[in-house]
C-alpha cells in the first residue's frame, strides 16, 4: 500500500488498513498475549452500495485469541463472541467525523457533539433503531494504552489520516470535529441524512 494513499470510510481498503493498524499497535506494545481473550470490531450499517465492493457487511476487526493477535476486513463470530469493544453504527453518522484528527480533549468534545446529534435525531422522531454496542465495552489494562500508541498517534489518528471525505456526507453542516449538525440542515439535507441513516 502506498503510504500516502487515502480511501473512503468503510471502504474495503480502509477496513484492511484499520485492522492491520490495530494488530500492529497491539504487537508493538509487547503485551503478554496469553493474558488476554479480547476482541475489537466495528460494523457499519446502511453503507452506500458503491463502497461495499461485493461485501454483505462492511466492517473490520482485530483480536487477541489463544495467545495470538490477528485481524481483517471482516466480522467473524470468533471475534464478536470475545469480550471487548464491538460497535455497530450507521455509516453516515460517523463517516465524516472519523477523518478528523484529535487528542483526548478533542475526542471527548466529539463524543459530546455526537450526543447532541443523537438527541436532536430523537426529538425529530428519527432516533436510533439499533444498539451502538453488541455488549458493554470491556477494556482490560494495557489494551487501551496500546491502542493510544506513541505521542498521540494511536488507532484513531493513524486511520483518520488515511481517509478522504465521502461525497454523501461532506457537505452537511458539521462541527469542528466533523459531526453533522442537524439543527443547521435544510429540510432537503435532513431528508437526505435520514435516508442515509436508514431511518
Short mmCIF file of C-alpha atoms in Angstrom, two decimals:
data_model
loop_
_atom_site.label_atom_id
_atom_site.label_comp_id
_atom_site.label_asym_id
_atom_site.label_seq_id
_atom_site.Cartn_x
_atom_site.Cartn_y
_atom_site.Cartn_z
CA UNK A 1 0.00 0.00 0.00
CA UNK A 2 1.21 3.50 -0.82
CA UNK A 3 1.95 5.42 2.40
CA UNK A 4 0.05 8.42 1.05
CA UNK A 5 -2.93 6.54 -0.35
CA UNK A 6 -6.31 7.54 1.05
CA UNK A 7 -9.66 5.81 0.94
CA UNK A 8 -13.25 6.49 1.99
CA UNK A 9 -14.54 5.49 5.40
CA UNK A 10 -15.74 1.90 5.48
CA UNK A 11 -14.24 1.00 2.10
CA UNK A 12 -12.62 -2.43 1.84
CA UNK A 13 -9.14 -0.92 1.50
CA UNK A 14 -9.53 1.31 4.54
CA UNK A 15 -11.01 -1.51 6.65
CA UNK A 16 -7.97 -3.64 5.79
CA UNK A 17 -5.63 -0.80 6.77
CA UNK A 18 -7.51 -0.16 10.03
CA UNK A 19 -7.36 -3.81 11.09
CA UNK A 20 -3.66 -4.01 10.20
CA UNK A 21 -3.05 -0.89 12.30
CA UNK A 22 -4.83 -2.41 15.30
CA UNK A 23 -2.76 -5.60 15.03
CA UNK A 24 0.46 -3.57 14.69
CA UNK A 25 -0.27 -1.43 17.77
CA UNK A 26 -1.01 -4.49 19.90
CA UNK A 27 2.17 -6.21 18.72
CA UNK A 28 4.41 -3.20 19.34
CA UNK A 29 3.11 -2.88 22.93
CA UNK A 30 4.86 -6.15 23.84
CA UNK A 31 1.92 -7.38 25.93
CA UNK A 32 1.76 -10.90 27.32
CA UNK A 33 -0.90 -12.04 24.86
CA UNK A 34 -1.61 -15.19 26.85
CA UNK A 35 -3.24 -12.99 29.50
CA UNK A 36 -5.93 -11.73 27.12
CA UNK A 37 -9.01 -13.02 25.33
CA UNK A 38 -10.27 -9.82 23.75
CA UNK A 39 -11.80 -8.54 20.53
CA UNK A 40 -12.39 -5.24 18.72
CA UNK A 41 -14.85 -4.80 15.87
CA UNK A 42 -16.70 -2.05 14.02
CA UNK A 43 -19.75 -2.90 11.92
CA UNK A 44 -21.00 -0.17 9.56
CA UNK A 45 -24.65 -0.37 8.51
CA UNK A 46 -26.55 1.41 5.71
CA UNK A 47 -23.32 1.84 3.73
CA UNK A 48 -23.55 3.36 0.25
CA UNK A 49 -23.66 0.39 -2.14
CA UNK A 50 -20.78 1.80 -4.17
CA UNK A 51 -18.47 1.31 -1.16
CA UNK A 52 -19.48 -2.26 -0.35
CA UNK A 53 -17.25 -3.83 -3.03
CA UNK A 54 -19.34 -7.00 -3.09
CA UNK A 55 -19.44 -7.41 0.69
CA UNK A 56 -22.62 -8.35 2.56
CA UNK A 57 -21.29 -6.48 5.60
CA UNK A 58 -18.80 -3.65 5.95
CA UNK A 59 -16.51 -3.60 8.92
CA UNK A 60 -13.26 -4.79 10.41
CA UNK A 61 -11.80 -6.43 13.47
CA UNK A 62 -8.72 -7.45 15.36
CA UNK A 63 -8.48 -9.75 18.34
CA UNK A 64 -6.24 -11.46 20.85
CA UNK A 65 -7.21 -15.12 21.00
CA UNK A 66 -5.27 -18.13 22.28
CA UNK A 67 -2.12 -16.06 22.68
CA UNK A 68 -2.14 -14.62 19.15
CA UNK A 69 -3.23 -11.31 17.64
CA UNK A 70 -4.98 -11.30 14.26
CA UNK A 71 -7.40 -9.15 12.29
CA UNK A 72 -9.01 -8.40 8.96
CA UNK A 73 -11.67 -6.56 6.97
CA UNK A 74 -14.35 -8.93 8.23
CA UNK A 75 -16.62 -9.56 11.23
CA UNK A 76 -16.04 -13.18 12.29
CA UNK A 77 -18.12 -14.72 15.08
CA UNK A 78 -14.88 -15.83 16.72
CA UNK A 79 -14.07 -12.16 17.39
CA UNK A 80 -17.61 -10.99 18.13
CA UNK A 81 -18.01 -13.62 20.84
CA UNK A 82 -14.97 -12.34 22.75
CA UNK A 83 -15.34 -9.67 25.46
CA UNK A 84 -14.12 -6.32 24.13
CA UNK A 85 -15.29 -3.36 22.06
CA UNK A 86 -17.88 -4.27 19.43
CA UNK A 87 -19.51 -1.21 17.85
CA UNK A 88 -22.32 -1.08 15.30
CA UNK A 89 -23.14 2.28 13.72
CA UNK A 90 -24.88 3.81 10.75
CA UNK A 91 -22.16 4.74 8.28
CA UNK A 92 -23.43 8.30 7.72
CA UNK A 93 -23.47 9.01 11.45
CA UNK A 94 -19.70 8.71 11.87
CA UNK A 95 -18.12 8.66 8.38
CA UNK A 96 -17.18 12.36 8.23
CA UNK A 97 -16.02 12.75 11.85
CA UNK A 98 -13.83 9.66 11.56
CA UNK A 99 -11.48 11.54 9.22
CA UNK A 100 -10.70 14.29 11.75
CA UNK A 101 -7.51 14.23 13.85
CA UNK A 102 -7.77 14.94 17.59
CA UNK A 103 -6.27 14.41 21.02
CA UNK A 104 -8.08 13.13 24.13
CA UNK A 105 -9.69 16.54 24.69
CA UNK A 106 -10.91 16.57 21.09
CA UNK A 107 -12.19 13.02 21.43
CA UNK A 108 -14.31 13.98 24.43
CA UNK A 109 -15.64 17.01 22.52
CA UNK A 110 -16.57 14.81 19.56
CA UNK A 111 -18.43 12.42 21.89
CA UNK A 112 -20.42 15.35 23.34
CA UNK A 113 -21.21 16.62 19.84
CA UNK A 114 -22.43 13.15 18.85
CA UNK A 115 -24.62 13.07 21.94
CA UNK A 116 -26.23 16.35 20.84
CA UNK A 117 -26.77 14.93 17.33
CA UNK A 118 -28.38 11.75 18.66
CA UNK A 119 -30.64 13.76 20.99
CA UNK A 120 -31.68 16.01 18.09
CA UNK A 121 -32.44 12.96 15.95
CA UNK A 122 -34.59 11.50 18.74
CA UNK A 123 -36.50 14.79 19.09
CA UNK A 124 -37.12 14.74 15.34
CA UNK A 125 -38.61 11.25 15.62
CA UNK A 126 -35.57 9.72 13.95
CA UNK A 127 -33.90 8.12 16.97
CA UNK A 128 -31.51 5.20 16.81
CA UNK A 129 -33.10 1.86 15.90
CA UNK A 130 -30.08 -0.24 16.80
CA UNK A 131 -27.81 -0.58 19.82
CA UNK A 132 -24.41 1.05 19.40
CA UNK A 133 -22.66 -1.84 21.10
CA UNK A 134 -23.15 -5.60 20.93
CA UNK A 135 -22.38 -5.71 24.66
CA UNK A 136 -20.88 -3.41 27.28
CA UNK A 137 -17.35 -2.44 26.14
CA UNK A 138 -14.51 -4.12 28.02
CA UNK A 139 -11.03 -2.56 28.12
CA UNK A 140 -8.50 -4.70 30.02
CA UNK A 141 -5.46 -2.96 31.48
CA UNK A 142 -2.84 -2.47 28.78
CA UNK A 143 -5.13 -2.65 25.75
CA UNK A 144 -6.34 0.96 25.76
CA UNK A 145 -2.81 2.19 26.35
CA UNK A 146 -1.52 0.09 23.44
CA UNK A 147 -4.14 1.50 21.06
CA UNK A 148 -3.35 5.08 22.09
CA UNK A 149 0.05 4.50 20.52
CA UNK A 150 3.02 6.82 20.92
CA UNK A 151 2.84 10.64 21.03
CA UNK A 152 -0.87 10.70 20.25
CA UNK A 153 -0.50 8.58 17.12
CA UNK A 154 -2.93 5.89 18.14
CA UNK A 155 -5.54 3.83 16.32
CA UNK A 156 -7.93 6.71 15.59
CA UNK A 157 -5.43 9.26 14.31
CA UNK A 158 -3.41 6.78 12.24
CA UNK A 159 -6.54 5.53 10.47
CA UNK A 160 -8.07 9.03 10.20
CA UNK A 161 -5.02 10.29 8.29
CA UNK A 162 -5.75 7.74 5.56
CA UNK A 163 -9.34 8.88 4.98
CA UNK A 164 -10.76 11.15 2.31
CA UNK A 165 -14.20 12.70 2.61
CA UNK A 166 -17.19 10.93 1.08
CA UNK A 167 -19.46 12.97 -1.22
CA UNK A 168 -22.63 11.72 0.50
CA UNK A 169 -21.76 13.40 3.81
CA UNK A 170 -19.04 16.02 3.29
CA UNK A 171 -21.40 18.93 2.52
CA UNK A 172 -23.66 18.61 5.57
CA UNK A 173 -23.22 21.35 8.22
CA UNK A 174 -20.82 19.92 10.78
CA UNK A 175 -18.89 20.75 13.94
CA UNK A 176 -15.14 21.38 14.11
CA UNK A 177 -14.70 17.62 14.55
CA UNK A 178 -16.91 16.65 11.63
CA UNK A 179 -20.09 15.69 13.49
CA UNK A 180 -23.23 16.59 11.46
CA UNK A 181 -25.34 19.42 12.93
CA UNK A 182 -28.99 18.55 12.40
CA UNK A 183 -30.28 21.95 13.58
CA UNK A 184 -28.36 23.73 10.80
CA UNK A 185 -29.52 21.45 7.98
CA UNK A 186 -32.10 22.48 5.43
CA UNK A 187 -35.21 20.30 5.06
CA UNK A 188 -33.65 18.78 1.93
CA UNK A 189 -30.42 17.98 3.78
CA UNK A 190 -32.33 16.46 6.70
CA UNK A 191 -34.32 14.21 4.36
CA UNK A 192 -31.10 13.10 2.67
CA UNK A 193 -29.39 12.49 6.03
CA UNK A 194 -32.33 10.44 7.35
CA UNK A 195 -32.27 8.32 4.20
CA UNK A 196 -28.53 7.70 4.58
CA UNK A 197 -29.15 6.61 8.18
CA UNK A 198 -31.91 4.23 7.11
CA UNK A 199 -34.33 5.98 9.48
#
